[in-house]
mmCIF file of C-alpha atoms and ligand atoms in Angstrom:
data_model
loop_
_atom_site.group_PDB
_atom_site.id
_atom_site.type_symbol
_atom_site.label_atom_id
_atom_site.label_comp_id
_atom_site.label_asym_id
_atom_site.label_seq_id
_atom_site.Cartn_x
_atom_site.Cartn_y
_atom_site.Cartn_z
ATOM 1 C CA MET A 13 58.080 82.601 96.894
ATOM 2 C CA ASP A 14 58.880 82.100 93.206
ATOM 3 C CA PRO A 15 60.414 85.405 91.992
ATOM 4 C CA ASN A 16 59.117 84.640 88.492
ATOM 5 C CA LYS A 17 55.503 84.314 89.605
ATOM 6 C CA ARG A 18 53.262 87.325 89.833
ATOM 7 C CA PRO A 19 51.649 87.303 93.309
ATOM 8 C CA ASP A 20 47.907 86.714 93.127
ATOM 9 C CA ASP A 21 47.220 89.878 95.116
ATOM 10 C CA MET A 22 49.446 92.145 92.985
ATOM 11 C CA GLU A 23 47.347 95.092 91.838
ATOM 12 C CA ARG A 24 47.122 95.868 88.159
ATOM 13 C CA ILE A 25 48.984 99.141 87.469
ATOM 14 C CA THR A 26 46.613 101.490 85.664
ATOM 15 C CA THR A 27 47.043 104.895 87.331
ATOM 16 C CA PRO A 28 49.975 107.329 87.605
ATOM 17 C CA GLU A 29 49.898 106.882 91.404
ATOM 18 C CA GLN A 30 50.276 103.130 91.095
ATOM 19 C CA ALA A 31 53.049 103.612 88.548
ATOM 20 C CA ARG A 32 54.885 105.986 90.908
ATOM 21 C CA ALA A 33 54.622 103.471 93.752
ATOM 22 C CA PHE A 34 55.979 100.727 91.475
ATOM 23 C CA ILE A 35 58.825 102.973 90.295
ATOM 24 C CA ASP A 36 59.807 103.887 93.884
ATOM 25 C CA GLN A 37 59.787 100.243 94.884
ATOM 26 C CA GLN A 38 61.836 99.092 91.873
ATOM 27 C CA VAL A 39 64.316 101.951 92.140
ATOM 28 C CA ALA A 40 65.010 100.872 95.727
ATOM 29 C CA ALA A 41 65.201 97.184 94.769
ATOM 30 C CA CYS A 42 67.566 97.836 91.825
ATOM 31 C CA ARG A 43 69.806 100.050 93.978
ATOM 32 C CA GLU A 44 69.956 97.293 96.552
ATOM 33 C CA GLN A 45 70.721 94.628 93.924
ATOM 34 C CA ILE A 46 73.279 96.602 91.921
ATOM 35 C CA GLY A 47 75.032 98.430 94.744
ATOM 36 C CA ASP A 48 78.061 100.243 93.355
ATOM 37 C CA LYS A 49 78.505 97.810 90.439
ATOM 38 C CA ASN A 50 77.734 98.491 86.784
ATOM 39 C CA VAL A 51 74.872 97.129 84.725
ATOM 40 C CA LEU A 52 74.634 96.608 80.975
ATOM 41 C CA LEU A 53 71.487 96.882 78.848
ATOM 42 C CA ALA A 54 70.801 96.195 75.171
ATOM 43 C CA LEU A 55 68.575 99.169 74.409
ATOM 44 C CA SER A 56 66.580 98.589 71.236
ATOM 45 C CA GLY A 57 64.258 101.540 71.725
ATOM 46 C CA GLY A 58 61.250 99.268 72.131
ATOM 47 C CA VAL A 59 58.867 99.876 75.021
ATOM 48 C CA ASP A 60 60.288 97.240 77.364
ATOM 49 C CA SER A 61 63.989 97.999 77.080
ATOM 50 C CA SER A 62 63.287 101.751 77.111
ATOM 51 C CA VAL A 63 61.298 101.512 80.337
ATOM 52 C CA VAL A 64 64.024 99.404 81.954
ATOM 53 C CA ALA A 65 66.608 101.978 80.848
ATOM 54 C CA ALA A 66 64.628 104.884 82.282
ATOM 55 C CA LEU A 67 64.068 103.016 85.562
ATOM 56 C CA LEU A 68 67.720 102.129 85.935
ATOM 57 C CA ILE A 69 68.869 105.646 85.066
ATOM 58 C CA LYS A 70 66.694 106.786 87.956
ATOM 59 C CA ALA A 71 68.078 104.065 90.202
ATOM 60 C CA VAL A 72 71.789 103.982 89.421
ATOM 61 C CA GLY A 73 72.460 106.782 86.905
ATOM 62 C CA LYS A 74 75.738 106.385 85.072
ATOM 63 C CA GLN A 75 76.284 102.872 86.467
ATOM 64 C CA LEU A 76 73.908 101.817 83.697
ATOM 65 C CA ILE A 77 75.627 101.294 80.360
ATOM 66 C CA CYS A 78 73.109 101.199 77.523
ATOM 67 C CA VAL A 79 74.195 99.722 74.211
ATOM 68 C CA HIS A 80 72.101 100.598 71.189
ATOM 69 C CA VAL A 81 72.972 98.528 68.148
ATOM 70 C CA ASN A 82 71.699 100.052 64.923
ATOM 71 C CA HIS A 83 71.555 97.087 62.559
ATOM 72 C CA GLY A 84 70.555 99.305 59.668
ATOM 73 C CA LEU A 85 67.094 97.740 59.707
ATOM 74 C CA MET A 86 65.484 100.196 62.108
ATOM 75 C CA ARG A 87 62.528 102.284 61.046
ATOM 76 C CA LYS A 88 63.079 105.897 60.068
ATOM 77 C CA GLY A 89 64.172 108.050 62.982
ATOM 78 C CA GLU A 90 64.266 105.281 65.587
ATOM 79 C CA SER A 91 67.961 105.236 66.395
ATOM 80 C CA GLU A 92 67.960 109.034 66.393
ATOM 81 C CA GLN A 93 65.118 108.985 68.920
ATOM 82 C CA VAL A 94 67.016 106.586 71.196
ATOM 83 C CA ILE A 95 70.009 108.941 71.158
ATOM 84 C CA ASP A 96 67.861 112.013 71.658
ATOM 85 C CA VAL A 97 65.808 110.643 74.547
ATOM 86 C CA PHE A 98 68.484 108.737 76.419
ATOM 87 C CA LYS A 99 71.669 110.636 75.686
ATOM 88 C CA ASN A 100 70.433 114.188 75.232
ATOM 89 C CA GLN A 101 67.431 114.282 77.564
ATOM 90 C CA MET A 102 68.247 111.695 80.233
ATOM 91 C CA ASP A 103 72.020 112.054 80.105
ATOM 92 C CA ALA A 104 72.476 108.282 80.003
ATOM 93 C CA ASN A 105 75.698 106.399 79.573
ATOM 94 C CA LEU A 106 74.848 105.312 76.004
ATOM 95 C CA VAL A 107 77.061 103.415 73.605
ATOM 96 C CA TYR A 108 75.736 103.803 70.068
ATOM 97 C CA VAL A 109 76.977 101.308 67.511
ATOM 98 C CA ASP A 110 76.194 101.883 63.862
ATOM 99 C CA ALA A 111 76.608 98.353 62.516
ATOM 100 C CA THR A 112 74.614 98.967 59.327
ATOM 101 C CA ASP A 113 77.412 97.959 56.957
ATOM 102 C CA ARG A 114 78.193 94.774 58.867
ATOM 103 C CA PHE A 115 74.585 93.600 58.724
ATOM 104 C CA LEU A 116 73.888 94.627 55.143
ATOM 105 C CA ASP A 117 77.140 93.101 53.886
ATOM 106 C CA LEU A 118 76.295 89.788 55.560
ATOM 107 C CA LEU A 119 72.758 89.882 54.195
ATOM 108 C CA ALA A 120 73.755 90.693 50.610
ATOM 109 C CA GLY A 121 72.301 88.095 48.253
ATOM 110 C CA VAL A 122 70.508 86.167 51.026
ATOM 111 C CA SER A 123 66.842 85.728 50.121
ATOM 112 C CA GLU A 124 65.562 82.935 52.364
ATOM 113 C CA PRO A 125 63.616 84.503 55.286
ATOM 114 C CA GLU A 126 64.755 82.145 58.048
ATOM 115 C CA LYS A 127 68.350 82.454 56.910
ATOM 116 C CA LYS A 128 68.006 86.246 57.048
ATOM 117 C CA ARG A 129 66.585 85.979 60.586
ATOM 118 C CA LYS A 130 69.454 83.737 61.686
ATOM 119 C CA ILE A 131 72.089 86.067 60.260
ATOM 120 C CA ILE A 132 70.517 89.128 61.876
ATOM 121 C CA GLY A 133 70.063 87.387 65.249
ATOM 122 C CA ALA A 134 73.571 85.950 65.335
ATOM 123 C CA GLU A 135 75.232 89.171 64.229
ATOM 124 C CA PHE A 136 73.252 91.118 66.804
ATOM 125 C CA ILE A 137 74.644 88.945 69.560
ATOM 126 C CA ARG A 138 78.149 89.243 68.108
ATOM 127 C CA VAL A 139 78.026 93.055 68.030
ATOM 128 C CA PHE A 140 76.506 93.272 71.499
ATOM 129 C CA GLU A 141 79.063 90.789 72.805
ATOM 130 C CA GLU A 142 81.922 92.879 71.402
ATOM 131 C CA GLU A 143 80.602 95.908 73.231
ATOM 132 C CA ALA A 144 80.005 93.845 76.379
ATOM 133 C CA ARG A 145 83.605 92.628 76.302
ATOM 134 C CA LYS A 146 84.908 96.182 76.152
ATOM 135 C CA VAL A 147 83.234 96.942 79.478
ATOM 136 C CA ALA A 148 82.995 93.401 80.920
ATOM 137 C CA GLY A 149 85.575 93.908 83.649
ATOM 138 C CA ASP A 150 83.475 96.593 85.224
ATOM 139 C CA VAL A 151 80.060 95.071 84.724
ATOM 140 C CA SER A 152 78.321 92.600 87.020
ATOM 141 C CA PHE A 153 74.726 92.797 85.850
ATOM 142 C CA LEU A 154 72.821 92.444 82.631
ATOM 143 C CA ALA A 155 69.462 94.231 82.572
ATOM 144 C CA GLN A 156 66.706 92.877 80.371
ATOM 145 C CA GLY A 157 63.265 94.096 79.387
ATOM 146 C CA THR A 158 61.648 90.771 80.152
ATOM 147 C CA ILE A 159 57.923 91.191 80.815
ATOM 148 C CA TYR A 160 55.417 88.762 82.337
ATOM 149 C CA PRO A 161 54.063 87.345 79.060
ATOM 150 C CA ASP A 162 57.674 86.408 78.153
ATOM 151 C CA ILE A 163 57.856 84.363 81.350
ATOM 152 C CA LEU A 164 54.438 82.807 80.807
ATOM 153 C CA GLU A 165 55.201 81.954 77.186
ATOM 154 C CA SER A 166 58.687 80.628 77.547
ATOM 155 C CA ASP A 167 58.889 79.188 81.025
ATOM 156 C CA GLY A 168 61.187 81.844 82.385
ATOM 157 C CA VAL A 169 63.506 82.128 79.419
ATOM 158 C CA LYS A 170 63.030 85.196 77.288
ATOM 159 C CA ALA A 171 62.532 84.065 73.729
ATOM 160 C CA HIS A 172 64.192 87.100 72.257
ATOM 161 C CA HIS A 173 67.233 87.010 70.103
ATOM 162 C CA ASN A 174 68.717 90.251 71.400
ATOM 163 C CA VAL A 175 70.557 89.033 74.463
ATOM 164 C CA GLY A 176 69.745 85.352 74.529
ATOM 165 C CA GLY A 177 73.061 83.852 73.622
ATOM 166 C CA LEU A 178 75.978 85.522 75.341
ATOM 167 C CA PRO A 179 78.956 83.171 75.747
ATOM 168 C CA ASP A 180 79.779 81.537 79.088
ATOM 169 C CA ASP A 181 82.560 83.906 80.063
ATOM 170 C CA LEU A 182 80.119 86.807 79.764
ATOM 171 C CA GLN A 183 77.517 85.522 82.171
ATOM 172 C CA PHE A 184 76.200 88.405 84.196
ATOM 173 C CA GLU A 185 73.644 88.338 86.955
ATOM 174 C CA LEU A 186 70.260 89.384 85.564
ATOM 175 C CA CYS A 187 68.348 92.499 86.541
ATOM 176 C CA GLU A 188 64.763 92.391 85.258
ATOM 177 C CA PRO A 189 62.724 95.091 86.994
ATOM 178 C CA VAL A 190 59.555 94.812 84.860
ATOM 179 C CA LYS A 191 59.382 91.038 84.621
ATOM 180 C CA LEU A 192 56.108 90.782 86.547
ATOM 181 C CA LEU A 193 54.320 93.431 84.471
ATOM 182 C CA PHE A 194 51.987 93.104 81.531
ATOM 183 C CA LYS A 195 52.534 95.289 78.482
ATOM 184 C CA ASP A 196 49.826 97.831 79.331
ATOM 185 C CA GLU A 197 51.372 98.269 82.791
ATOM 186 C CA VAL A 198 54.829 98.776 81.284
ATOM 187 C CA ARG A 199 53.357 101.595 79.191
ATOM 188 C CA VAL A 200 51.798 103.290 82.246
ATOM 189 C CA VAL A 201 55.138 103.060 84.062
ATOM 190 C CA GLY A 202 56.994 104.381 80.988
ATOM 191 C CA ARG A 203 54.742 107.414 80.803
ATOM 192 C CA GLU A 204 55.358 108.145 84.475
ATOM 193 C CA LEU A 205 59.093 107.893 83.888
ATOM 194 C CA GLY A 206 58.783 110.673 81.320
ATOM 195 C CA LEU A 207 59.322 108.685 78.134
ATOM 196 C CA PRO A 208 57.779 110.269 75.026
ATOM 197 C CA GLU A 209 54.369 109.000 73.950
ATOM 198 C CA SER A 210 55.745 107.776 70.607
ATOM 199 C CA MET A 211 58.084 105.461 72.502
ATOM 200 C CA VAL A 212 55.557 104.321 75.095
ATOM 201 C CA GLU A 213 52.927 103.557 72.467
ATOM 202 C CA ARG A 214 55.335 102.033 69.984
ATOM 203 C CA GLN A 215 53.797 99.152 68.078
ATOM 204 C CA PRO A 216 55.540 95.786 68.257
ATOM 205 C CA PHE A 217 58.500 95.666 65.906
ATOM 206 C CA PRO A 218 60.165 92.353 65.056
ATOM 207 C CA GLY A 219 63.784 91.834 66.104
ATOM 208 C CA PRO A 220 64.919 91.500 62.460
ATOM 209 C CA GLY A 221 63.248 94.845 61.821
ATOM 210 C CA LEU A 222 62.806 96.008 58.250
ATOM 211 C CA GLY A 223 64.931 93.034 57.230
ATOM 212 C CA VAL A 224 61.838 90.827 56.949
ATOM 213 C CA ARG A 225 59.804 93.559 55.250
ATOM 214 C CA CYS A 226 62.318 94.166 52.467
ATOM 215 C CA LEU A 227 61.407 90.847 50.879
ATOM 216 C CA GLY A 228 63.992 88.488 49.436
ATOM 217 C CA ALA A 229 67.597 89.601 49.122
ATOM 218 C CA ILE A 230 67.893 93.051 50.713
ATOM 219 C CA THR A 231 69.362 95.874 48.657
ATOM 220 C CA ARG A 232 70.169 99.282 50.061
ATOM 221 C CA ASP A 233 68.044 101.209 47.579
ATOM 222 C CA ARG A 234 64.967 99.057 48.172
ATOM 223 C CA LEU A 235 65.495 99.160 51.939
ATOM 224 C CA GLU A 236 65.608 102.944 51.755
ATOM 225 C CA ALA A 237 62.393 103.053 49.691
ATOM 226 C CA LEU A 238 60.756 100.794 52.295
ATOM 227 C CA ARG A 239 61.939 102.984 55.185
ATOM 228 C CA GLU A 240 60.583 106.144 53.551
ATOM 229 C CA ALA A 241 57.242 104.592 52.572
ATOM 230 C CA ASP A 242 56.855 103.112 56.066
ATOM 231 C CA ALA A 243 57.545 106.510 57.649
ATOM 232 C CA ILE A 244 54.802 108.080 55.516
ATOM 233 C CA LEU A 245 52.370 105.345 56.525
ATOM 234 C CA ARG A 246 53.153 105.811 60.219
ATOM 235 C CA GLU A 247 52.874 109.575 59.978
ATOM 236 C CA GLU A 248 49.479 109.413 58.262
ATOM 237 C CA PHE A 249 48.160 106.785 60.690
ATOM 238 C CA GLY A 250 49.274 109.089 63.501
ATOM 239 C CA ASN A 251 47.558 112.095 61.904
ATOM 240 C CA ALA A 252 44.383 110.041 61.533
ATOM 241 C CA GLY A 253 44.437 109.191 65.252
ATOM 242 C CA LEU A 254 45.067 105.500 64.580
ATOM 243 C CA ALA A 255 48.349 105.146 66.483
ATOM 244 C CA GLY A 256 47.658 102.870 69.422
ATOM 245 C CA LYS A 257 44.305 101.896 67.867
ATOM 246 C CA VAL A 258 45.509 99.654 65.056
ATOM 247 C CA TRP A 259 47.794 97.002 66.550
ATOM 248 C CA GLN A 260 50.470 96.896 63.889
ATOM 249 C CA TYR A 261 50.828 98.732 60.591
ATOM 250 C CA PHE A 262 53.754 98.831 58.244
ATOM 251 C CA VAL A 263 54.928 98.720 54.653
ATOM 252 C CA VAL A 264 56.415 95.744 52.839
ATOM 253 C CA VAL A 265 58.408 96.076 49.621
ATOM 254 C CA PRO A 266 58.771 92.926 47.497
ATOM 255 C CA ASP A 267 61.755 92.094 45.334
ATOM 256 C CA PHE A 268 59.982 92.356 42.017
ATOM 257 C CA ARG A 269 58.933 95.282 39.910
ATOM 258 C CA ALA A 270 55.733 96.434 38.260
ATOM 259 C CA THR A 271 55.229 98.574 35.200
ATOM 260 C CA GLY A 272 54.039 102.117 35.620
ATOM 261 C CA VAL A 273 54.058 105.445 33.847
ATOM 262 C CA ARG A 274 55.559 108.547 35.372
ATOM 263 C CA ASP A 275 55.936 111.958 33.714
ATOM 264 C CA GLY A 276 54.892 110.422 30.397
ATOM 265 C CA LYS A 277 57.622 107.806 30.541
ATOM 266 C CA ARG A 278 57.486 104.114 31.269
ATOM 267 C CA ALA A 279 58.486 103.272 34.816
ATOM 268 C CA TYR A 280 59.477 99.874 36.120
ATOM 269 C CA ASP A 281 59.585 100.139 39.900
ATOM 270 C CA TRP A 282 58.654 98.290 43.095
ATOM 271 C CA PRO A 283 55.190 98.039 44.611
ATOM 272 C CA ALA A 284 54.653 99.084 48.239
ATOM 273 C CA ILE A 285 52.318 96.807 50.184
ATOM 274 C CA ILE A 286 50.432 98.304 53.122
ATOM 275 C CA ARG A 287 49.852 95.846 55.963
ATOM 276 C CA ALA A 288 47.648 96.728 58.941
ATOM 277 C CA VAL A 289 46.290 94.264 61.476
ATOM 278 C CA ASN A 290 44.398 94.039 64.727
ATOM 279 C CA THR A 291 45.003 91.170 67.097
ATOM 280 C CA VAL A 292 45.039 90.247 70.755
ATOM 281 C CA ASP A 293 47.838 87.713 70.849
ATOM 282 C CA ALA A 294 49.308 87.787 67.311
ATOM 283 C CA MET A 295 48.123 84.196 66.797
ATOM 284 C CA THR A 296 45.177 85.347 64.742
ATOM 285 C CA ALA A 297 44.661 88.769 63.199
ATOM 286 C CA THR A 298 42.029 90.727 61.318
ATOM 287 C CA VAL A 299 42.467 93.511 58.791
ATOM 288 C CA PRO A 300 40.851 96.834 59.730
ATOM 289 C CA GLU A 301 38.508 98.560 57.316
ATOM 290 C CA LEU A 302 40.538 101.688 56.741
ATOM 291 C CA ASP A 303 39.065 104.956 55.625
ATOM 292 C CA TRP A 304 39.312 105.239 51.850
ATOM 293 C CA ALA A 305 40.521 108.852 51.995
ATOM 294 C CA LEU A 306 43.322 107.801 54.323
ATOM 295 C CA LEU A 307 44.411 104.974 52.014
ATOM 296 C CA LYS A 308 44.315 107.347 49.070
ATOM 297 C CA LYS A 309 46.352 109.991 50.872
ATOM 298 C CA ILE A 310 49.014 107.455 51.859
ATOM 299 C CA THR A 311 49.082 106.123 48.299
ATOM 300 C CA ASP A 312 49.444 109.593 46.778
ATOM 301 C CA ARG A 313 52.223 110.551 49.182
ATOM 302 C CA ILE A 314 54.226 107.359 48.697
ATOM 303 C CA LEU A 315 53.971 107.654 44.910
ATOM 304 C CA ALA A 316 54.993 111.318 44.977
ATOM 305 C CA GLU A 317 57.695 111.141 47.638
ATOM 306 C CA VAL A 318 59.386 107.769 47.434
ATOM 307 C CA PRO A 319 61.729 107.115 44.520
ATOM 308 C CA GLY A 320 61.510 103.553 43.238
ATOM 309 C CA ILE A 321 57.856 102.925 44.154
ATOM 310 C CA CYS A 322 55.257 103.049 41.367
ATOM 311 C CA ARG A 323 52.335 101.150 42.852
ATOM 312 C CA VAL A 324 50.628 100.848 46.258
ATOM 313 C CA VAL A 325 48.386 98.005 47.394
ATOM 314 C CA TYR A 326 46.524 97.202 50.636
ATOM 315 C CA ASP A 327 46.838 93.624 51.852
ATOM 316 C CA LEU A 328 43.406 92.318 52.924
ATOM 317 C CA THR A 329 44.595 88.918 54.150
ATOM 318 C CA PRO A 330 43.656 87.885 57.699
ATOM 319 C CA LYS A 331 45.753 85.529 59.848
ATOM 320 C CA PRO A 332 45.228 82.719 59.183
ATOM 321 C CA VAL A 333 45.774 82.189 56.264
ATOM 322 C CA GLY A 334 48.396 84.916 55.912
ATOM 323 C CA THR A 335 50.864 85.601 58.700
ATOM 324 C CA ILE A 336 51.206 89.192 59.889
ATOM 325 C CA GLU A 337 54.663 89.612 58.385
ATOM 326 C CA TRP A 338 55.237 88.618 54.772
ATOM 327 C CA GLU A 339 58.388 86.671 55.570
HETATM 328 P P1 XMP B 27 53.625 86.517 62.163
HETATM 329 O O1 XMP B 27 54.239 87.065 60.916
HETATM 330 O O2 XMP B 27 54.229 85.222 62.595
HETATM 331 O O3 XMP B 27 53.977 87.580 63.294
HETATM 332 O O4 XMP B 27 52.121 86.444 62.070
HETATM 333 C C1 XMP B 27 53.422 87.581 64.585
HETATM 334 C C2 XMP B 27 54.063 88.703 65.379
HETATM 335 O O5 XMP B 27 55.449 88.408 65.604
HETATM 336 C C3 XMP B 27 56.273 89.405 65.034
HETATM 337 N N1 XMP B 27 57.425 88.732 64.442
HETATM 338 C C4 XMP B 27 58.663 88.691 65.000
HETATM 339 N N2 XMP B 27 59.135 89.234 66.130
HETATM 340 N N3 XMP B 27 61.275 88.349 65.643
HETATM 341 C C5 XMP B 27 60.451 89.070 66.455
HETATM 342 O O6 XMP B 27 60.923 89.565 67.480
HETATM 343 C C6 XMP B 27 60.877 87.761 64.498
HETATM 344 O O7 XMP B 27 61.654 87.115 63.783
HETATM 345 C C7 XMP B 27 59.491 87.960 64.158
HETATM 346 N N4 XMP B 27 58.729 87.540 63.120
HETATM 347 C C8 XMP B 27 57.479 88.033 63.313
HETATM 348 C C9 XMP B 27 55.413 90.117 64.006
HETATM 349 O O8 XMP B 27 55.844 91.450 63.781
HETATM 350 C C10 XMP B 27 54.054 90.039 64.649
HETATM 351 O O9 XMP B 27 53.885 91.058 65.620
#
């Protein structure tokens, strides 16, 4: 039997009972696989890695070493939530690395999107590798949040920059407890493991994070304006009951300014671009018709609360022709 093939008769996990049965089965399987060894996990805070972390905490407790790399391009509150949920609530063995300065220093002056992606991806591996080396002697396994679509799309190799390229002397045996699950099943399992709804229902977030939404060469002040505006957008979408209904929604801040007038004086600040899309597979996407009052409320709040932003626009471009991200 191919361990990377979902058996034809495997039931779709939709109920808490099914999730509990899956959790019991995987806890036993992970215990069996890991024994008394240690296992390392790059914990981004996304649904997949969070569910794997919660499962492995249940299975092997402190033998799991979670590494959360904050590249400085996380959304507002995300790293704090990882620490709160995993360290404070689940008492996990969590290594938190604030690598903000390393990433932002490397990215200074770099405006080409693919170059930014490469720098972020490579530095992520470097930081994770440094942490892995510190514990390597004691670690035999590397856990990954691979899910079934990753296997289907990439022929068994997870196309994810986070842990793809560890050097040869750091080759661990893989532990991938959710690799036969689809995303909706991972969410059901996550809920049953007690993860907060905001984590379980988290919208997809690109590996390079806010780095590809702070257009052009990233500056700290513009990145901060983006983070604040994006937090307002997410909060208001949540209040309007749209979390989990609109597939992806975020703010983009370009690297040019627009003229405005604030408190009777001329302003020359950045625009904030609201992007919201619905899609099934991210290959094509449509733009939802948002409630005007909601758009107006978000606009008013961003203009009042975010220094450096003097204009808000809603991007109506479907994919194709536009991609979902701006870079
Ligand atoms: P595009 O912009 O290509 O995005 O229409 C499609 C989906 O992919 C996400 N995306 C990325 N995810 N690393 C990732 O892990 C990346 O470099 C990256 N670029 C885009 C995007 O957020 C959308 O969900």
